[in-house]
XYZ file of C-alpha atoms in Angstrom:
442
model
C 146.610 -129.981 -49.976
C 150.164 -131.306 -49.760
C 152.556 -131.656 -52.667
C 155.037 -134.515 -52.815
C 157.811 -132.037 -52.003
C 155.941 -130.826 -48.910
C 155.464 -134.392 -47.707
C 159.170 -135.088 -48.118
C 160.027 -131.883 -46.224
C 157.764 -133.029 -43.405
C 158.717 -136.716 -43.259
C 162.496 -136.730 -43.822
C 163.308 -134.487 -40.817
C 160.943 -136.631 -38.734
C 162.851 -139.769 -39.712
C 166.136 -138.110 -38.753
C 164.631 -136.884 -35.470
C 163.283 -140.339 -34.619
C 166.632 -141.857 -35.555
C 168.394 -139.488 -33.194
C 165.925 -140.184 -30.378
C 166.340 -143.943 -30.676
C 170.126 -143.532 -31.004
C 170.199 -141.969 -27.540
C 168.447 -144.973 -26.010
C 170.797 -147.298 -27.858
C 173.893 -145.345 -26.819
C 172.709 -145.278 -23.199
C 172.324 -149.051 -23.148
C 175.523 -149.656 -25.103
C 177.665 -147.362 -22.962
C 176.246 -148.443 -19.627
C 176.878 -152.066 -20.624
C 180.555 -151.343 -19.932
C 179.595 -150.903 -16.282
C 178.193 -154.456 -16.272
C 174.963 -156.250 -17.122
C 173.450 -155.340 -13.725
C 173.762 -151.621 -14.525
C 172.422 -152.152 -18.047
C 169.476 -154.162 -16.733
C 168.643 -151.510 -14.121
C 168.612 -148.771 -16.767
C 166.520 -150.962 -19.078
C 163.868 -151.668 -16.431
C 163.503 -147.978 -15.560
C 163.446 -146.913 -19.213
C 160.329 -149.028 -19.698
C 158.695 -147.185 -16.778
C 159.947 -143.791 -17.986
C 158.473 -144.395 -21.416
C 155.113 -145.038 -19.740
C 155.238 -141.682 -17.964
C 156.658 -139.732 -20.897
C 153.966 -141.188 -23.159
C 151.389 -139.355 -21.052
C 153.004 -136.090 -22.142
C 153.385 -137.356 -25.711
C 149.665 -138.190 -25.826
C 148.781 -134.671 -24.699
C 151.157 -133.315 -27.339
C 149.339 -135.432 -29.918
C 146.023 -133.987 -28.761
C 147.382 -130.467 -29.101
C 148.877 -131.217 -32.516
C 145.583 -132.641 -33.817
C 143.613 -129.637 -32.592
C 146.178 -127.166 -33.956
C 146.326 -128.979 -37.324
C 142.543 -128.921 -37.641
C 142.449 -125.175 -36.898
C 145.146 -124.574 -39.516
C 143.182 -126.648 -42.033
C 140.179 -124.445 -41.181
C 142.359 -121.307 -41.697
C 141.906 -120.186 -38.076
C 145.426 -119.227 -36.990
C 144.321 -117.403 -33.836
C 142.673 -120.502 -32.376
C 145.669 -122.589 -33.467
C 147.921 -120.330 -31.388
C 145.535 -120.558 -28.443
C 145.576 -124.351 -28.614
C 149.381 -124.213 -28.489
C 149.444 -122.092 -25.352
C 146.937 -124.322 -23.572
C 148.906 -127.406 -24.558
C 152.056 -126.017 -22.919
C 150.198 -125.094 -19.737
C 148.553 -128.500 -19.466
C 151.639 -130.618 -20.133
C 153.771 -128.422 -17.885
C 151.418 -128.801 -14.910
C 150.894 -132.545 -15.334
C 154.596 -133.275 -15.825
C 155.537 -131.502 -12.595
C 153.014 -133.604 -10.664
C 154.329 -136.813 -12.251
C 157.910 -135.769 -11.455
C 157.143 -135.215 -7.761
C 155.328 -138.544 -7.430
C 158.221 -140.371 -9.118
C 160.888 -138.768 -6.932
C 159.020 -139.280 -3.649
C 157.901 -142.826 -4.449
C 161.180 -143.918 -6.090
C 161.827 -147.223 -4.309
C 158.187 -148.070 -3.614
C 157.246 -147.735 -7.291
C 160.149 -149.876 -8.509
C 159.629 -152.531 -5.828
C 155.882 -152.706 -6.542
C 156.457 -153.251 -10.266
C 159.554 -155.441 -10.345
C 159.442 -157.115 -6.928
C 162.550 -158.559 -5.285
C 164.996 -158.299 -8.156
C 168.774 -158.568 -7.877
C 169.955 -155.931 -5.297
C 172.605 -154.577 -7.675
C 170.028 -154.146 -10.434
C 167.678 -152.380 -8.003
C 170.455 -150.035 -6.846
C 171.173 -148.916 -10.408
C 167.460 -148.684 -11.208
C 166.813 -146.383 -8.227
C 169.645 -144.022 -9.126
C 168.613 -143.843 -12.775
C 164.911 -143.341 -11.957
C 165.572 -140.570 -9.428
C 167.697 -138.473 -11.780
C 165.665 -138.998 -14.961
C 162.411 -138.178 -13.123
C 163.690 -134.615 -12.684
C 163.745 -134.279 -16.481
C 160.027 -135.018 -16.988
C 158.879 -131.351 -17.174
C 161.603 -130.588 -19.707
C 160.827 -133.495 -22.036
C 157.110 -132.666 -21.745
C 157.691 -129.079 -22.880
C 160.025 -130.227 -25.660
C 157.485 -132.778 -26.955
C 154.674 -130.225 -26.901
C 156.652 -127.589 -28.794
C 157.878 -130.183 -31.298
C 154.289 -131.356 -31.898
C 153.195 -127.772 -32.582
C 156.059 -127.319 -35.051
C 154.983 -130.498 -36.846
C 151.392 -129.215 -36.944
C 152.733 -126.257 -38.935
C 154.530 -128.669 -41.265
C 157.878 -127.492 -39.867
C 159.580 -130.648 -38.632
C 163.062 -129.348 -39.456
C 163.163 -127.208 -36.288
C 162.511 -130.082 -33.891
C 165.022 -132.190 -35.846
C 167.780 -129.634 -35.272
C 166.978 -129.310 -31.571
C 166.860 -133.095 -31.290
C 170.339 -133.228 -32.806
C 171.574 -130.775 -30.171
C 169.908 -132.791 -27.405
C 171.462 -136.018 -28.618
C 174.947 -134.521 -28.925
C 174.778 -133.296 -25.340
C 173.491 -136.678 -24.161
C 176.021 -138.859 -25.969
C 178.958 -136.608 -25.103
C 177.892 -136.596 -21.464
C 177.547 -140.381 -21.471
C 181.062 -140.814 -22.818
C 182.610 -138.401 -20.319
C 180.849 -139.760 -17.216
C 180.970 -143.477 -18.042
C 184.356 -143.828 -19.719
C 186.087 -140.880 -18.046
C 184.648 -140.901 -14.514
C 183.715 -144.620 -14.456
C 180.145 -143.880 -13.380
C 177.365 -146.459 -13.631
C 173.635 -145.708 -14.069
C 174.117 -142.064 -13.068
C 176.534 -141.717 -15.994
C 173.637 -141.957 -18.466
C 171.007 -140.295 -16.267
C 172.755 -136.948 -15.699
C 173.351 -136.214 -19.424
C 169.707 -137.127 -20.102
C 168.580 -134.513 -17.567
C 170.887 -131.795 -18.903
C 170.089 -132.445 -22.574
C 166.325 -132.316 -21.985
C 166.662 -129.076 -20.020
C 168.587 -127.402 -22.851
C 166.197 -128.734 -25.523
C 163.111 -127.451 -23.697
C 164.585 -123.951 -23.337
C 165.506 -123.792 -27.035
C 162.064 -125.022 -28.140
C 160.319 -122.450 -25.934
C 162.259 -119.692 -27.690
C 161.347 -121.195 -31.065
C 157.616 -121.417 -30.350
C 157.631 -117.845 -28.990
C 158.771 -116.508 -32.377
C 155.869 -114.554 -33.889
C 157.103 -115.335 -37.405
C 155.626 -118.810 -37.010
C 151.967 -119.477 -37.781
C 151.583 -121.072 -34.334
C 153.326 -119.060 -31.647
C 152.973 -118.154 -27.979
C 152.764 -114.392 -27.406
C 153.866 -114.321 -23.759
C 154.863 -117.598 -22.182
C 154.819 -116.128 -18.657
C 151.312 -114.632 -18.837
C 149.269 -117.512 -20.130
C 145.791 -118.045 -18.742
C 143.819 -121.284 -18.654
C 141.170 -121.626 -21.354
C 139.197 -124.611 -20.085
C 137.148 -124.976 -23.257
C 140.318 -125.332 -25.335
C 141.921 -127.606 -22.741
C 138.835 -129.800 -22.836
C 139.132 -130.078 -26.603
C 142.804 -131.062 -26.326
C 142.092 -133.535 -23.525
C 139.244 -135.094 -25.529
C 141.939 -136.384 -27.853
C 144.837 -136.484 -25.414
C 143.180 -138.499 -22.630
C 142.107 -141.473 -24.778
C 145.512 -141.423 -26.482
C 147.168 -141.178 -23.077
C 145.138 -144.070 -21.695
C 145.957 -146.097 -24.794
C 149.691 -145.367 -24.549
C 149.696 -145.851 -20.792
C 147.942 -149.196 -20.947
C 150.336 -150.233 -23.697
C 153.339 -149.358 -21.536
C 151.765 -150.855 -18.381
C 151.398 -154.057 -20.352
C 155.047 -153.850 -21.364
C 156.055 -153.257 -17.743
C 154.041 -156.263 -16.558
C 155.659 -158.315 -19.275
C 159.035 -156.833 -18.281
C 158.409 -158.113 -14.765
C 157.750 -161.543 -16.240
C 160.967 -161.356 -18.258
C 162.852 -160.355 -15.096
C 161.846 -163.704 -13.599
C 163.591 -165.496 -16.485
C 167.017 -164.296 -15.290
C 169.803 -161.905 -16.255
C 170.334 -163.349 -19.752
C 166.684 -162.803 -20.690
C 166.644 -159.267 -19.230
C 169.827 -158.210 -21.045
C 168.874 -159.837 -24.374
C 165.434 -158.252 -24.224
C 166.969 -154.827 -23.473
C 169.422 -154.951 -26.377
C 166.919 -156.445 -28.841
C 164.403 -153.820 -27.741
C 166.883 -151.054 -28.569
C 167.454 -152.395 -32.072
C 163.726 -153.039 -32.514
C 163.132 -149.321 -31.960
C 165.430 -148.607 -34.906
C 163.510 -151.088 -37.046
C 160.289 -149.100 -36.706
C 161.730 -145.596 -37.139
C 160.307 -144.986 -40.617
C 156.851 -146.201 -39.589
C 156.850 -144.007 -36.480
C 157.974 -140.970 -38.452
C 155.333 -141.322 -41.153
C 152.776 -141.892 -38.378
C 153.700 -138.509 -36.877
C 153.390 -136.911 -40.310
C 149.884 -138.378 -40.598
C 148.768 -136.291 -37.602
C 149.609 -133.112 -39.521
C 148.456 -134.190 -42.981
C 145.196 -135.921 -42.043
C 144.464 -133.350 -39.318
C 144.582 -130.490 -41.822
C 142.479 -132.440 -44.338
C 139.852 -133.058 -41.660
C 139.979 -129.411 -40.562
C 139.239 -128.440 -44.168
C 136.366 -130.973 -44.193
C 138.046 -132.825 -47.067
C 137.637 -136.505 -46.179
C 138.399 -137.844 -49.637
C 141.809 -136.221 -49.494
C 142.296 -137.622 -45.995
C 141.553 -141.107 -47.300
C 143.877 -140.734 -50.284
C 146.753 -139.366 -48.213
C 146.350 -142.188 -45.710
C 146.694 -144.785 -48.462
C 149.674 -142.954 -49.968
C 151.470 -142.689 -46.614
C 150.771 -146.332 -45.765
C 152.346 -147.436 -49.060
C 155.390 -145.322 -48.225
C 155.535 -146.908 -44.765
C 155.527 -150.465 -46.098
C 158.212 -149.671 -48.672
C 160.492 -147.988 -46.141
C 159.939 -150.663 -43.477
C 160.798 -153.413 -45.965
C 164.198 -152.047 -46.955
C 165.098 -150.955 -43.418
C 164.310 -154.308 -41.833
C 166.018 -156.331 -44.551
C 169.126 -154.317 -43.689
C 168.745 -155.201 -40.010
C 168.440 -158.895 -40.800
C 171.660 -158.793 -42.822
C 173.578 -156.715 -40.263
C 172.148 -158.116 -37.016
C 175.329 -159.898 -35.913
C 177.787 -156.962 -36.272
C 175.258 -154.627 -34.630
C 174.904 -156.886 -31.595
C 178.648 -157.302 -31.265
C 178.874 -153.604 -30.399
C 177.364 -154.471 -27.014
C 179.396 -156.034 -24.243
C 177.323 -159.254 -24.027
C 177.982 -162.848 -23.086
C 177.754 -165.409 -25.910
C 174.481 -166.782 -24.513
C 172.887 -163.327 -24.311
C 174.151 -162.478 -27.798
C 172.532 -165.600 -29.259
C 169.135 -164.877 -27.700
C 169.244 -161.214 -28.743
C 170.071 -162.179 -32.352
C 167.003 -164.395 -32.652
C 164.750 -161.680 -31.211
C 166.102 -158.984 -33.553
C 165.611 -161.099 -36.681
C 162.136 -162.198 -35.578
C 161.087 -158.593 -34.929
C 162.408 -157.472 -38.314
C 160.401 -160.090 -40.220
C 157.167 -159.411 -38.322
C 157.753 -155.663 -38.453
C 157.665 -155.656 -42.233
C 154.290 -157.406 -42.315
C 152.276 -156.352 -39.265
C 153.789 -153.234 -37.653
C 152.516 -150.510 -40.060
C 148.856 -151.535 -39.741
C 149.144 -151.742 -35.988
C 150.925 -148.441 -35.280
C 151.047 -146.147 -38.339
C 147.480 -146.506 -39.613
C 145.735 -145.616 -36.305
C 147.315 -142.143 -36.404
C 145.064 -141.360 -39.360
C 142.076 -142.283 -37.190
C 143.361 -140.183 -34.285
C 143.839 -137.170 -36.555
C 140.105 -137.431 -37.346
C 139.256 -137.511 -33.587
C 138.449 -141.236 -33.716
C 140.462 -141.758 -30.531
C 137.999 -143.821 -28.494
C 138.030 -146.651 -31.011
C 141.820 -146.769 -31.194
C 142.007 -146.627 -27.389
C 139.544 -149.452 -26.746
C 141.016 -151.624 -29.487
C 144.570 -151.173 -28.228
C 143.704 -151.802 -24.583
C 141.677 -154.916 -25.389
C 144.397 -156.253 -27.663
C 147.120 -155.556 -25.108
C 145.436 -157.447 -22.279
C 144.012 -160.253 -24.377
C 147.018 -161.048 -26.538
C 150.250 -159.459 -25.329
C 149.869 -159.892 -21.574
C 147.773 -163.059 -21.315
C 149.698 -164.949 -23.971
C 153.058 -163.756 -22.655
C 152.330 -165.696 -19.477
C 150.839 -168.646 -21.346
C 153.665 -168.958 -23.866
C 156.528 -167.597 -21.798
C 155.953 -169.144 -18.390
C 153.475 -172.013 -18.647
C 154.662 -173.354 -22.011
C 158.307 -172.724 -21.123
C 159.241 -170.544 -24.112
C 160.699 -167.818 -21.882
C 161.492 -164.484 -23.521
C 160.701 -165.955 -26.961
C 157.109 -166.575 -25.859
C 156.797 -162.938 -24.825
C 157.834 -161.757 -28.289
C 155.473 -164.241 -29.970
C 152.616 -162.813 -27.890
C 153.643 -159.305 -28.990
C 153.119 -160.338 -32.621
C 149.639 -161.681 -31.863
C 148.830 -158.268 -30.413
C 150.000 -156.552 -33.612
C 147.919 -158.839 -35.822
C 144.698 -158.285 -33.887
C 144.881 -154.507 -33.564
C 146.043 -154.144 -37.179
C 142.995 -156.084 -38.397
C 140.694 -153.879 -36.305
C 142.210 -150.629 -37.590
C 141.992 -151.742 -41.219
C 138.308 -152.589 -40.749
C 137.628 -149.209 -39.111
C 139.355 -147.266 -41.862
C 137.656 -149.136 -44.701
C 134.244 -148.823 -43.028
C 134.480 -145.016 -43.107
C 133.030 -144.723 -39.583
C 136.017 -142.608 -38.518
C 134.645 -139.722 -40.613
C 131.667 -139.324 -38.268
C 133.970 -138.660 -35.282
C 135.728 -135.674 -36.815
C 133.507 -132.978 -35.337
C 131.808 -134.937 -32.556
C 131.522 -133.088 -29.261
């Protein structure tokens, strides 16, 4: 169903897009570090929370992309377009509700999660959270439109818009932080503006009738509850899975906050670089939604199995070379940040550790399950991920980090245990073939 050239045309723009997305997070942290470690820590704490909320929209976008891909595989373009319109309505409504809750409950939410942290860190966290919360509807619309473009096999469009979004963000960061000497608001305001512009551009793109999936009239959409239910059947389990994953990270982040400023800052910087280390795996995972979704829609499970194996081999190869590069260049990369020598030393060890484990365990834990999701096998991936998160990542973070005195290192060890368990479960599920029976389950 897909030639090698078509796969390259799908995956390479996705890698560039993911690279750009992670670069924004890295540039935010790097630039705000010039305002001090308190500002950087405040932004880092809120970013973990923001990712939780944004992942709700991303999960819905995944649900819409799976449904649209399956309709395209079944050669039903009309229903594919309908699924796109319902996806935009659903994510738009939910994101506005989440935005209002975040703005109104700003301090209460942060205090409930992170407790009595350093007042200067809390001040920066509140400012950053308030401004970035206003961007939730825009990033939700952007993610949904980008997912629909990927479902068509057209990842180049979202890549170009992502480039525009990143240019606006980074330029704004530089002007407000270096020029106007702003702190957390210096990275928050450009984030808001860039997401607004990106959402408007993507709405125009998805309204173009030249595309296989398009929205006829964005202002006269009606709710089709049957289609929404189909999207939510995939989106809700994926959303719960992503949400529980991020809730676990937030709880662990609260634990790390108790280890002091060095641990918080090292974890923030190492986390930024760790995102770069998994870019190729994340990108190929997104491509799997389109490829496997269309195979399933065409009722061609043998092709789905073969493409999954082919894409997993590509993931391991790409992850190997990328992470070897990070191991070799870890020190000069970390020196870009304005860190104390103690923080720099801790961050270096975390980056190298993540690179080694990422080569071995990450693809099975995060790329492979997208093949299962594309076949509607979302309940298994959800339950496995939630169980693994609470059993290994959270429980053992406290055991290793606090009670055994390993600090932030214990938290990252526990993260690896989580990867190993869920990866083993996903491999078993794929090899068993039970995912095939979920493809057209009601």
